[in-house]
Coordinates of C-alpha atoms and ligand atoms in Angstrom, one line a residue:
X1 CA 38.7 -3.0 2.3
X2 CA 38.6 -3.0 6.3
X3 CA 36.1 -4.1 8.2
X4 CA 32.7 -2.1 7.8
X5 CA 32.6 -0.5 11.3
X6 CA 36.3 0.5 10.9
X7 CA 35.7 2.2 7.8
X8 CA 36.5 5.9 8.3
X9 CA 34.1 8.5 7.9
X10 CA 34.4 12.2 7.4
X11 CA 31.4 14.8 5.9
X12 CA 32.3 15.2 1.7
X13 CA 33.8 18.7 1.0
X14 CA 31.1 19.7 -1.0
X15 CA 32.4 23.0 -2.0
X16 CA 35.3 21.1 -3.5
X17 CA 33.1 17.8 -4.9
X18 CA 31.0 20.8 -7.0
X19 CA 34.4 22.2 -8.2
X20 CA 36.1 18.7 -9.0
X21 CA 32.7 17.6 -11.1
X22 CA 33.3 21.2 -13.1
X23 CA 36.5 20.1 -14.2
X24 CA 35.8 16.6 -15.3
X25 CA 32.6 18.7 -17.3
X26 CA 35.3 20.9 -18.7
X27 CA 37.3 18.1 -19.7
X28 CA 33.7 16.3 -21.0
X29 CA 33.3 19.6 -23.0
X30 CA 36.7 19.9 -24.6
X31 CA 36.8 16.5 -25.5
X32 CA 38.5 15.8 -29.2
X33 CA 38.9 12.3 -29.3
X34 CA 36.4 9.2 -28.0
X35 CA 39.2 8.3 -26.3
X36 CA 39.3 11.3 -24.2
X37 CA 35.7 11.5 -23.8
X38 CA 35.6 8.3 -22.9
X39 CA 38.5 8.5 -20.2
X40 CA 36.9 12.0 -18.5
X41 CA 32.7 10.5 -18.6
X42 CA 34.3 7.3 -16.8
X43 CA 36.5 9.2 -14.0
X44 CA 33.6 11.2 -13.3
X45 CA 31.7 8.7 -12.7
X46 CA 34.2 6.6 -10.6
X47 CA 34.2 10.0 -8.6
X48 CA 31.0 9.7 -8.4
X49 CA 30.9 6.1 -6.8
X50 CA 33.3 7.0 -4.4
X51 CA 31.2 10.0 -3.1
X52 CA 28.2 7.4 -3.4
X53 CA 29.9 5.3 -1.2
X54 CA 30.9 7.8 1.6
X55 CA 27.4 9.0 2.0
X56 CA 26.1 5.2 1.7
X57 CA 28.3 4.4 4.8
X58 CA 26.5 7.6 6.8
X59 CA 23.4 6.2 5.4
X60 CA 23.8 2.6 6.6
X61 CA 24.7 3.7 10.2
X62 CA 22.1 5.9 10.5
X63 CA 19.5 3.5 9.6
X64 CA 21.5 1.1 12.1
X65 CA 20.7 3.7 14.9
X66 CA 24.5 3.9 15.2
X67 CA 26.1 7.2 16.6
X68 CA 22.1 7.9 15.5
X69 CA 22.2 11.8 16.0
X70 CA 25.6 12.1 14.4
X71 CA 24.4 10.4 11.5
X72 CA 20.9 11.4 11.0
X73 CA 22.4 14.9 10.5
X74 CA 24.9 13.7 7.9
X75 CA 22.3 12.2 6.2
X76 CA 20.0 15.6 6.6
X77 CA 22.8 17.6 4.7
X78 CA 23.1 14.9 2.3
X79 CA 19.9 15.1 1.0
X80 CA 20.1 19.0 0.9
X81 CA 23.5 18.8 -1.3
X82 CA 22.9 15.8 -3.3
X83 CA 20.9 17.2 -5.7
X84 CA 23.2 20.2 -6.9
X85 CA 25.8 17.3 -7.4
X86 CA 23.2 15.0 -9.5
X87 CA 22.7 17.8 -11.5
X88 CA 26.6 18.5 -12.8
X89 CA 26.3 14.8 -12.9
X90 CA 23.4 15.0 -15.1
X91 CA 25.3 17.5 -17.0
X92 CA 28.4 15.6 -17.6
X93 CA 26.0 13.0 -19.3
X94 CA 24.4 14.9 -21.4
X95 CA 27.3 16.2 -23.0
X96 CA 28.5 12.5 -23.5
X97 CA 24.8 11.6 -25.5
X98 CA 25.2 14.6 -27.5
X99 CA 29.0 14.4 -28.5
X100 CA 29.5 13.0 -31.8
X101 CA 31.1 9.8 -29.5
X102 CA 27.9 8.8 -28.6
X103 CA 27.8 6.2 -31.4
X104 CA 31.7 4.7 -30.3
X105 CA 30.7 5.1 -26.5
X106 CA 27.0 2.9 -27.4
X107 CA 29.8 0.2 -29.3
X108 CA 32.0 0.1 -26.5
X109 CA 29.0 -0.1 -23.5
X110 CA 25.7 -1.0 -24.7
X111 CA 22.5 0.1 -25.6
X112 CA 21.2 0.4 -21.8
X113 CA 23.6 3.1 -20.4
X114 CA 22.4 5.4 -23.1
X115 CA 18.9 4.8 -23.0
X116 CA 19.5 5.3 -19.3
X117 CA 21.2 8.2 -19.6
X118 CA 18.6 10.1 -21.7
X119 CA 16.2 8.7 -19.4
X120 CA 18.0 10.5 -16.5
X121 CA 18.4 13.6 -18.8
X122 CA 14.6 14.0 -18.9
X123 CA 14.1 13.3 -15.4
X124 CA 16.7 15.7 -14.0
X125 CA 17.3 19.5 -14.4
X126 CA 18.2 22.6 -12.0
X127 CA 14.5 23.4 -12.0
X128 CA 13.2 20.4 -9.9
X129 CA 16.4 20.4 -7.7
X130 CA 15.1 22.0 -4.9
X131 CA 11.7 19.9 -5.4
X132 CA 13.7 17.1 -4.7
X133 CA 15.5 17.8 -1.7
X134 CA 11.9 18.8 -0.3
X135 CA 10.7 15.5 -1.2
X136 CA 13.9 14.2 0.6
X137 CA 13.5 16.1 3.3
X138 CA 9.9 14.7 3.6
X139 CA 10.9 10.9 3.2
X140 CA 13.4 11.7 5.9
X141 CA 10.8 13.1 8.2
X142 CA 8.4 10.2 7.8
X143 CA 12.1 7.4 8.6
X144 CA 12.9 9.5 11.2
X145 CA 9.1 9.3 12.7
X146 CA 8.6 5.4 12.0
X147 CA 12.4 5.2 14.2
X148 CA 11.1 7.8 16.8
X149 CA 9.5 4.5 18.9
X150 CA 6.0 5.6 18.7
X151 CA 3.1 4.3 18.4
X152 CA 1.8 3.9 14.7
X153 CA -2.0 5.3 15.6
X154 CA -0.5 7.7 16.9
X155 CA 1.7 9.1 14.1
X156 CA -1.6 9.2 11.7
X157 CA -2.3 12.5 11.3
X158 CA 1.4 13.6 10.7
X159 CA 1.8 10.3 8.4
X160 CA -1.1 11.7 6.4
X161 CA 0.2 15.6 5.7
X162 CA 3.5 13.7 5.2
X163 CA 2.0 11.8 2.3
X164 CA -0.2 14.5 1.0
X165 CA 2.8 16.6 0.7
X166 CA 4.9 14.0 -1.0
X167 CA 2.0 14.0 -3.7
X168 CA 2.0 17.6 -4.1
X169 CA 5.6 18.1 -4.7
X170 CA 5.8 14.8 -6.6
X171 CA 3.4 16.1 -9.1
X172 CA 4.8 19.4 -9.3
X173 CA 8.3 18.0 -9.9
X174 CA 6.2 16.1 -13.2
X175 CA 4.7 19.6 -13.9
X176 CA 8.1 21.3 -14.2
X177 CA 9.3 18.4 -16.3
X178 CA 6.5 18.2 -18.8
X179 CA 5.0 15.1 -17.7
X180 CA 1.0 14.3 -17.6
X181 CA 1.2 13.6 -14.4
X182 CA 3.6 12.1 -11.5
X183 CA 2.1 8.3 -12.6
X184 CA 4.3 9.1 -16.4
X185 CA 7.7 10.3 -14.5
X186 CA 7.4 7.5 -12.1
X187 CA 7.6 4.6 -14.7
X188 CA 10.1 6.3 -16.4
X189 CA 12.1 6.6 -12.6
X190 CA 11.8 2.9 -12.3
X191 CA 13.4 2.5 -15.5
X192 CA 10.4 0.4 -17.0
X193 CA 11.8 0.5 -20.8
X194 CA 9.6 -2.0 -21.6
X195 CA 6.5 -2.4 -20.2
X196 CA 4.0 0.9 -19.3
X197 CA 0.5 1.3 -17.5
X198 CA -1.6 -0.9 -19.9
X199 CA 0.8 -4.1 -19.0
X200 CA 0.5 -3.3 -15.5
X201 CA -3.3 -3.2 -15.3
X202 CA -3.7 -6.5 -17.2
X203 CA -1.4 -8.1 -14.8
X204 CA -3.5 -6.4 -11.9
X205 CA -6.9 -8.0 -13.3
X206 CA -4.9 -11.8 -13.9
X207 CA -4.2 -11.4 -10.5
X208 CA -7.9 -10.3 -8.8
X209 CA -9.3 -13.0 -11.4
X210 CA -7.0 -16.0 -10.5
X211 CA -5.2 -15.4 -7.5
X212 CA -7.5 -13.0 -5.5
X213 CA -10.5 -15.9 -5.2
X214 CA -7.7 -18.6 -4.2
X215 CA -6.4 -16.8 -1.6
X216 CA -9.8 -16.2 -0.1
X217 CA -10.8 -19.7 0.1
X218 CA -7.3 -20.4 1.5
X219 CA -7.7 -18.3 4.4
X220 CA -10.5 -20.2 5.5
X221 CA -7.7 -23.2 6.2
X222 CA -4.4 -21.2 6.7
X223 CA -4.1 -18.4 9.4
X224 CA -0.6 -17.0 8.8
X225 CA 2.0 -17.4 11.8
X226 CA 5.0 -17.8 10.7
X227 CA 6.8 -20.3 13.3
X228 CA 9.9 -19.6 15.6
X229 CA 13.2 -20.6 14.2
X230 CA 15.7 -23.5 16.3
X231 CA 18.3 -20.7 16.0
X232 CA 17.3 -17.8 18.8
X233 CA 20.1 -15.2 18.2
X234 CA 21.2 -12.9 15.4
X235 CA 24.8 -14.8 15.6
X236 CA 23.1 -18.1 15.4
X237 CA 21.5 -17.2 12.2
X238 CA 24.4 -15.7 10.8
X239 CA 26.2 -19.1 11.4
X240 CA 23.2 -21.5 9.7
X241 CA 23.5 -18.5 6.8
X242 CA 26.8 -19.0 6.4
X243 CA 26.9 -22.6 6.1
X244 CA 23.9 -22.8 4.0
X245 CA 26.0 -20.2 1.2
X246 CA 28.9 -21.9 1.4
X247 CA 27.2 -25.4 0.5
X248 CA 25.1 -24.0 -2.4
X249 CA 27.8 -23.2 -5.3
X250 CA 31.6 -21.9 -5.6
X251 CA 30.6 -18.7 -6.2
X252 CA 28.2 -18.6 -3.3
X253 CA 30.7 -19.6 -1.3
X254 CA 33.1 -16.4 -1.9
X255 CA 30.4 -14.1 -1.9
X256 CA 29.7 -15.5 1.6
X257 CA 33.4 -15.6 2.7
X258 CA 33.8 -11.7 1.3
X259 CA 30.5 -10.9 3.3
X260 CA 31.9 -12.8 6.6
X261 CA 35.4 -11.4 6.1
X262 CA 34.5 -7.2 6.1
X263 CA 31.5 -7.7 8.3
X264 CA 28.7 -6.8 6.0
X265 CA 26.4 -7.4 7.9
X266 CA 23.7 -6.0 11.2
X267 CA 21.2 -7.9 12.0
X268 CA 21.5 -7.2 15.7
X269 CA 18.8 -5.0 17.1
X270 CA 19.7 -1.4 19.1
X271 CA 18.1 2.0 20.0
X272 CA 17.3 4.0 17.1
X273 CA 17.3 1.2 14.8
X274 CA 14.7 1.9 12.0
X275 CA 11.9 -0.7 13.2
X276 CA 11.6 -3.8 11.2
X277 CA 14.0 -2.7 8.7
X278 CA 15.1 -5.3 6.1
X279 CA 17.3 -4.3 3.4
X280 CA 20.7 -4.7 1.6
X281 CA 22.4 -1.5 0.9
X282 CA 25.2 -1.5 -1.7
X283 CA 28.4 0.8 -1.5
X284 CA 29.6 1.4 -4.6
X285 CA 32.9 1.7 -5.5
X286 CA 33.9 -1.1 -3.0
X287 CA 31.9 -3.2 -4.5
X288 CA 30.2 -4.7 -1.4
X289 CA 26.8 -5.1 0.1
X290 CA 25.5 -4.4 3.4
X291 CA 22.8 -6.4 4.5
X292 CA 20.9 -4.7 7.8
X293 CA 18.0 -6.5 9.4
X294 CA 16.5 -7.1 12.7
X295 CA 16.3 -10.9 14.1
X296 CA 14.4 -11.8 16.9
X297 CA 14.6 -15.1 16.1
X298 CA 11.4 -15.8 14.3
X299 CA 11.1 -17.7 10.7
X300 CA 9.8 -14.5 9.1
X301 CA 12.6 -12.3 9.6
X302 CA 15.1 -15.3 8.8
X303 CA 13.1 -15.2 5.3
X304 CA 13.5 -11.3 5.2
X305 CA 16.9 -11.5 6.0
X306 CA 17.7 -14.5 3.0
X307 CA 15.8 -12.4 0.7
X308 CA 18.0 -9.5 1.4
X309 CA 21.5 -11.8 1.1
X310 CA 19.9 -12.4 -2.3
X311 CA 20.0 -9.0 -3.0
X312 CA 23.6 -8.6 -1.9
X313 CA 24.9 -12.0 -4.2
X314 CA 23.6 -10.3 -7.1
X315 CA 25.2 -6.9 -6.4
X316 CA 28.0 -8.8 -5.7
X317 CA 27.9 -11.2 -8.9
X318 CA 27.0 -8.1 -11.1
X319 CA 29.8 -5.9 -10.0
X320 CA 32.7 -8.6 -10.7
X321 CA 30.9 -9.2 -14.1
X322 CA 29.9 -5.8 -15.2
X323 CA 32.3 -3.0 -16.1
X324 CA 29.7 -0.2 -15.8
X325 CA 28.5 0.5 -12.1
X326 CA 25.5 1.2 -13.7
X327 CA 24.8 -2.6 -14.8
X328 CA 25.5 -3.6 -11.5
X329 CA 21.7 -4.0 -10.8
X330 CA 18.8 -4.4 -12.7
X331 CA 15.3 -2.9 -13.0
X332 CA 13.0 -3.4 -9.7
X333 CA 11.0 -6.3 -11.5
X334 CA 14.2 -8.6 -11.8
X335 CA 16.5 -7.1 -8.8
X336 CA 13.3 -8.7 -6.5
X337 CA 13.6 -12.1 -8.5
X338 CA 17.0 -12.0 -7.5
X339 CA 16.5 -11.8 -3.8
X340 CA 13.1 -13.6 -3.9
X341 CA 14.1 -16.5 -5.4
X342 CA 16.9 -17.1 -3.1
X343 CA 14.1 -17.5 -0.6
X344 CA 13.5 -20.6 -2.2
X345 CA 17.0 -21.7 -3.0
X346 CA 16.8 -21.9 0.9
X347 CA 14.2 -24.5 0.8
X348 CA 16.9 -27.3 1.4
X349 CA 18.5 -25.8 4.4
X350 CA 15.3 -25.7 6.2
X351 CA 15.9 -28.1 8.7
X352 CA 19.1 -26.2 10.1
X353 CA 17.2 -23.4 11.2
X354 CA 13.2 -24.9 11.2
X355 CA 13.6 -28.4 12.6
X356 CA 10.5 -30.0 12.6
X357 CA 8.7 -26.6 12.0
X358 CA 9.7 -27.2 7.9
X359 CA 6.7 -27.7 6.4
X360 CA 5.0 -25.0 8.7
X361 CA 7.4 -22.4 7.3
X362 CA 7.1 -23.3 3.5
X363 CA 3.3 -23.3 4.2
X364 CA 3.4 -19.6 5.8
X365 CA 6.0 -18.9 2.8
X366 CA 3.8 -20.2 -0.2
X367 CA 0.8 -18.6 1.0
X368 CA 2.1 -15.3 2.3
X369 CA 3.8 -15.4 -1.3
X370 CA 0.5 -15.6 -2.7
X371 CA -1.5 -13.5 -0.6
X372 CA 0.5 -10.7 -1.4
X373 CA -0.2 -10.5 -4.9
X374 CA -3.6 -9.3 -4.7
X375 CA -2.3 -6.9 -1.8
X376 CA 0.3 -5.0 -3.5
X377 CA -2.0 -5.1 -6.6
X378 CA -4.4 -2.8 -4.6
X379 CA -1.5 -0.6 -3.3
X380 CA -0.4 -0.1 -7.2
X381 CA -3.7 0.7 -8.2
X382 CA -4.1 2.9 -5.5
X383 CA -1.1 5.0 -6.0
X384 CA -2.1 5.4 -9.5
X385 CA -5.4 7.1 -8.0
X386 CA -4.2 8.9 -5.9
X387 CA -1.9 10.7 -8.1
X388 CA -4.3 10.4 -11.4
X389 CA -6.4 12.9 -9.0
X390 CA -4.1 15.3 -6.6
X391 CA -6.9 16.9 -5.0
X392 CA -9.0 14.5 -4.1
X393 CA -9.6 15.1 -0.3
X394 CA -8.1 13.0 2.9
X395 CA -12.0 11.4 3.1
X396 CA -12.8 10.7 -1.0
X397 CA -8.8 8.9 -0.6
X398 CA -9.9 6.6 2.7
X399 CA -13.3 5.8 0.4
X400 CA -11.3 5.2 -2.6
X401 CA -8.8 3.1 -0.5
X402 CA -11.7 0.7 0.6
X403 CA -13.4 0.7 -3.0
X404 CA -9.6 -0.9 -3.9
X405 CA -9.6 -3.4 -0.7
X406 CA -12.9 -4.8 -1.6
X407 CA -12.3 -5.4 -5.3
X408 CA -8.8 -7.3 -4.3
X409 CA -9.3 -8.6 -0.7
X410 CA -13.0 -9.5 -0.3
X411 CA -11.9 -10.8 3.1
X412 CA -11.1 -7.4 4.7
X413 CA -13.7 -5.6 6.6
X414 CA -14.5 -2.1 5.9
X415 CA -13.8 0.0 9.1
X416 CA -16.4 3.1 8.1
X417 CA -15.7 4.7 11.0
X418 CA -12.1 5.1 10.0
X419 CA -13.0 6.2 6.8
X420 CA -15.5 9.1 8.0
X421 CA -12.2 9.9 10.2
X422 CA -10.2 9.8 7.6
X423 CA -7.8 7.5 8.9
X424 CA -8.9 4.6 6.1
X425 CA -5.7 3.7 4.3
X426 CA -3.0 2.1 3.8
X427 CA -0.1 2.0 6.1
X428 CA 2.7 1.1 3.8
X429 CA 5.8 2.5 3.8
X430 CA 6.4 2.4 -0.1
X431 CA 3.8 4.5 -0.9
X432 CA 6.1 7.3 1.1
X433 CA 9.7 6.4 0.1
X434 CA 9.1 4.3 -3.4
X435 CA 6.3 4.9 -5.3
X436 CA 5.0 2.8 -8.0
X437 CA 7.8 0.1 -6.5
X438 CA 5.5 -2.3 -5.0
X439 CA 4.2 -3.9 -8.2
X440 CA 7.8 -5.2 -9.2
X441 CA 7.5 -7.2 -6.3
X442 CA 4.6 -8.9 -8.2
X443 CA 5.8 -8.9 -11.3
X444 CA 9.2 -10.6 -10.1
X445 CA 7.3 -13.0 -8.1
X446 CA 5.9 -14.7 -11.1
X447 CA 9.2 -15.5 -12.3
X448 CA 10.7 -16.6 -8.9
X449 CA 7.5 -19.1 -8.7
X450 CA 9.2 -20.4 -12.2
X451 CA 12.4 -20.6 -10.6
X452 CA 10.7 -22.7 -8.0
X453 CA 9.3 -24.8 -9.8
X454 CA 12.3 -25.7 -11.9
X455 CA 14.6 -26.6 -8.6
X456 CA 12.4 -28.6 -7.4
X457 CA 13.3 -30.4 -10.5
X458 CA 17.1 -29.5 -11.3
X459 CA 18.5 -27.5 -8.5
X460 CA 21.1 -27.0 -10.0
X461 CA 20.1 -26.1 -13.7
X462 CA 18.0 -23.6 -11.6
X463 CA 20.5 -22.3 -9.3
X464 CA 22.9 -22.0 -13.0
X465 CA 20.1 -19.7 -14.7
X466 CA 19.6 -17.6 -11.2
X467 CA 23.3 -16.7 -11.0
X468 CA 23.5 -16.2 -15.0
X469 CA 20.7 -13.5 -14.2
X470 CA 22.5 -12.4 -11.2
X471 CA 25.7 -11.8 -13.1
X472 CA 24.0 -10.3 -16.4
X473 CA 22.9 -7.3 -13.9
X474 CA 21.0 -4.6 -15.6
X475 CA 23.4 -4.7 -18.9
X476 CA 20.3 -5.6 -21.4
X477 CA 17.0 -5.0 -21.3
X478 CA 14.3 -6.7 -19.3
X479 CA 13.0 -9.2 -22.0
X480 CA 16.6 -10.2 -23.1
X481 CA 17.1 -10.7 -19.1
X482 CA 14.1 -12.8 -18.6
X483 CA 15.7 -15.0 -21.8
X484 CA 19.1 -15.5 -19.6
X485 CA 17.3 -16.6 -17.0
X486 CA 15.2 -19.3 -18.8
X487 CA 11.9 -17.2 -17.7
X488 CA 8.4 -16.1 -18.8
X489 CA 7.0 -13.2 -19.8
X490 CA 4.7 -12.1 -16.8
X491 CA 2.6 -10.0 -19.6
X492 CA 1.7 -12.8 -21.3
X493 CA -2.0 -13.7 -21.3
X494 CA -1.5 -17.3 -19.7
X495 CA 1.3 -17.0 -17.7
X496 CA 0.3 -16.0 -14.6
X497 CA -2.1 -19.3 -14.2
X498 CA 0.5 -21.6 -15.6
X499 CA 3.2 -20.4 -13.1
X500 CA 0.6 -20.4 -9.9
X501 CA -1.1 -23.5 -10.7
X502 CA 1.5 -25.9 -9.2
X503 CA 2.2 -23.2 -6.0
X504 CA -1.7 -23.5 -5.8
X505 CA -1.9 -27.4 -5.4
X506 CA 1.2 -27.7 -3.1
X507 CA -0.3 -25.0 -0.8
X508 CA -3.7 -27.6 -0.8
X509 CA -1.6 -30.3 -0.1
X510 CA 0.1 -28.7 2.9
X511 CA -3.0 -27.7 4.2
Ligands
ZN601 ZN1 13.9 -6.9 -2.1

């Protein structure tokens, strides 16, 4: 593979993607043997990654304001085509889970890919296609507005009807597949096998109950400012990153060297760049990561960005481990401990990038850390409101909001005005672009405390269970994944005090 800004781009045939998919259905169809099911599912599907990956690259430069209006519309007819390809895609699979190979193919590839695939089965037909290029359409208008430069107050009304349509057509989509409600499809979206609503609202109440009470008498001690880094520029960074990789393990070092070696990387910022983006992109079929960030040279963003190079060594580990592109990641819930734990893995290297300002960022770290938990507990209980109840109206959601804010975060103060304006909630991106995601966060963050914990002890037991996860990918189920990696169950009734306890007391200490 060339470098990434000399990869070549043109716009996918689409006419002739449609009619190469119909063939390898055909051949799907008129399969007689396992063997030759077996041969046609997996060159779909490496067709598939490749197309993946051309539209990725689009993706990536749009959301790295390069060639922006080029781009952007690539990425606009992407959205309006993709779903007419996921569903001969969806077709394809289908046939595979109900051909007599099913059993062989299950033998050959695991339990996963099949539950996955009926899971994607369920969740995809040619009725709700042209829901969900309307919802893509509208997650595309609210990136393009947060990218447009202006100001965030100003954008509320049109961020509002740009939510309130995403919950109508969201719902309806539910409707059309036979779902209860939006709440039902989304778990099953986020591949959450395992766990359902009832887990999730336990975990919510550990959290208010333990965490929620710490993090207010905390805050009377800690303001969080996270401190400037030694290192002021993006290339700077890039350098202490790539020293700090190449020091932690073998394998660490050649994901870094692959990284360094196709330029995987943009952390520079530039016109049209979506603000305050931090993420790791992955293009299939190659294989690779793309990590994008923006680094002004604070010790925030140098966290955000080592969270996101976590995200990109376990793509990486996964995909030279894994046959299936499909176990090259894992549910939310363990793809987060993946990247959030790395933030901690860092801890060593501080002092290349923090100097003396160490403990000042592992205090802003720890307790930001915390003080999230309670947070994105009242954004996932929120989200379940609000689509529980579509029609509640813009006032009854800002009410419902601060009802949420004040059982979580006793701290925050009630703006009433706002909420007689109807300008009373939350101004959180997921909520548009991944619902019911934010949780995972908290859920994964239990276990990445664990992970903690243990290196402070035996870095490098810890750092050996981390990459086992890594490379394990998304091939088994989330309780068999939290066994490879030596971890808790987050749903059990006394974990979430046993993990925070320690975090607790060294965030005293550092007070
Ligand atoms: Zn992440």
């Amino acid at each position: 593979m060339n470098k990434f800004s000399e990869l070549n781009y043109s716009r996918l045939n689409y006419k002739q993607t449609k009619e190469k998919l119909l063939n390898y259905k055909k051949e799907i169809l008129n399969a007689s043997s396992y063997e030759d099911i077996r041969r046609a599912w997996l060159s779909m599907r490496e067709y598939i990654q490749y197309l993946s990956y051309i539209e990725e690259m689009a993706y990536i430069r749009y959301l790295c304001g390069v060639s922006y209006n080029f781009y952007k519309e690539e990425v606009r007819i992407q959205n309006l085509e993709d779903p007419q390809i996921m569903v001969i895609q969806n077709e394809c699979d289908r046939l595979l889970i109900n051909s007599p190979y099913v059993k062989e193919f299950e033998l050959e590839f695991g339990h996963m890919i099949v539950n996955q695939l009926k899971n994607n089965s369920m969740l995809l037909n040619t009725s709700t296609s042209s829901l969900q290029a309307e919802e893509a359409r509208l997650r595309m208008e609210y990136t393009s507005l947060l990218s447009s430069g202006q100001d965030r107050e100003a954008l509320s009304e049109q961020f509002y009807d740009i939510l309130d349509n995403l919950i109508t057509v969201r719902s309806e989509m539910a409707n059309a597949l036979g779902y209860k409600s939006y709440i039902e499809m989304a778990y099953k979206l986020q591949g959450r096998f395992d766990y359902g609503e009832t887990e999730i609202a336990t975990f919510r109440t550990q959290i208010q109950k333990l965490i929620s009470p710490a993090c207010k008498e905390l805050r009377n001690s800690i303001t969080l400012q996270y401190p400037d880094t030694d290192v002021r520029d993006a290339k700077g960074l890039i350098a202490v990153l790539k020293d700090m990789f190449s020091d932690i393990s073998q394998g660490s070092r050649e994901y870094i060297n692959y990284i360094f070696e196709h330029e995987l990387f943009d952390i520079t910022d530039r016109q049209f760049k979506r603000n305050n983006i931090f993420s790791c992109c992955m293009l299939p079929y190659k294989k690779a990561p793309f990590i994008i960030g923006a680094y002004h040279g604070n010790g925030s963003e140098a966290n955000y960005l080592i969270h996101e190079f976590g995200h990109g060594y376990a793509f990486y580990t996964a995909a030279r481990s894994q046959k299936l592109y499909e176990y090259h990641r894992a549910s939310p819930s363990v793809n987060e401990i993946h990247s959030k734990a790395m933030e901690h893995f860092a801890y060593p290297y501080l002092d290349t990038f923090m100097g003396k300002q160490k403990n000042n960022y592992v205090r802003n770290h720890l307790f930001q850390s915390l003080d999230n938990l309670p947070y994105r507990c009242a954004i996932d209980e929120f989200e379940h409101a609000l689509y529980k109840d579509i029609k509640l109206t813009r006032i009854q959601r800002c009410e419902l909001w601060a009802e949420i804010e004040r059982k979580y975060m006793s701290w925050r103060i009630t703006d009433l005005q706002a909420i007689k304006q109807g300008t009373y909630w939350p101004n959180q991106s997921h909520l548009f672009t991944h619902p019911f995601y934010y949780i995972e966060y908290n859920i994964a963050q239990i276990n990445v405390f664990e992970f903690y914990e243990r290196s402070k002890h035996n870095y490098e037991q810890a750092w050996q269970d981390y990459t086992n996860l890594c490379e394990t990918g998304g091939s088994t189920n989330y309780f068999n994944l939290l066994k490879v990696g030596n971890l808790s169950n987050p749903f059990a009734s006394n974990t979430v005090s046993m993990v925070c306890t320690p975090i607790l007391e060294e965030l005293y200490s550092l007070v």
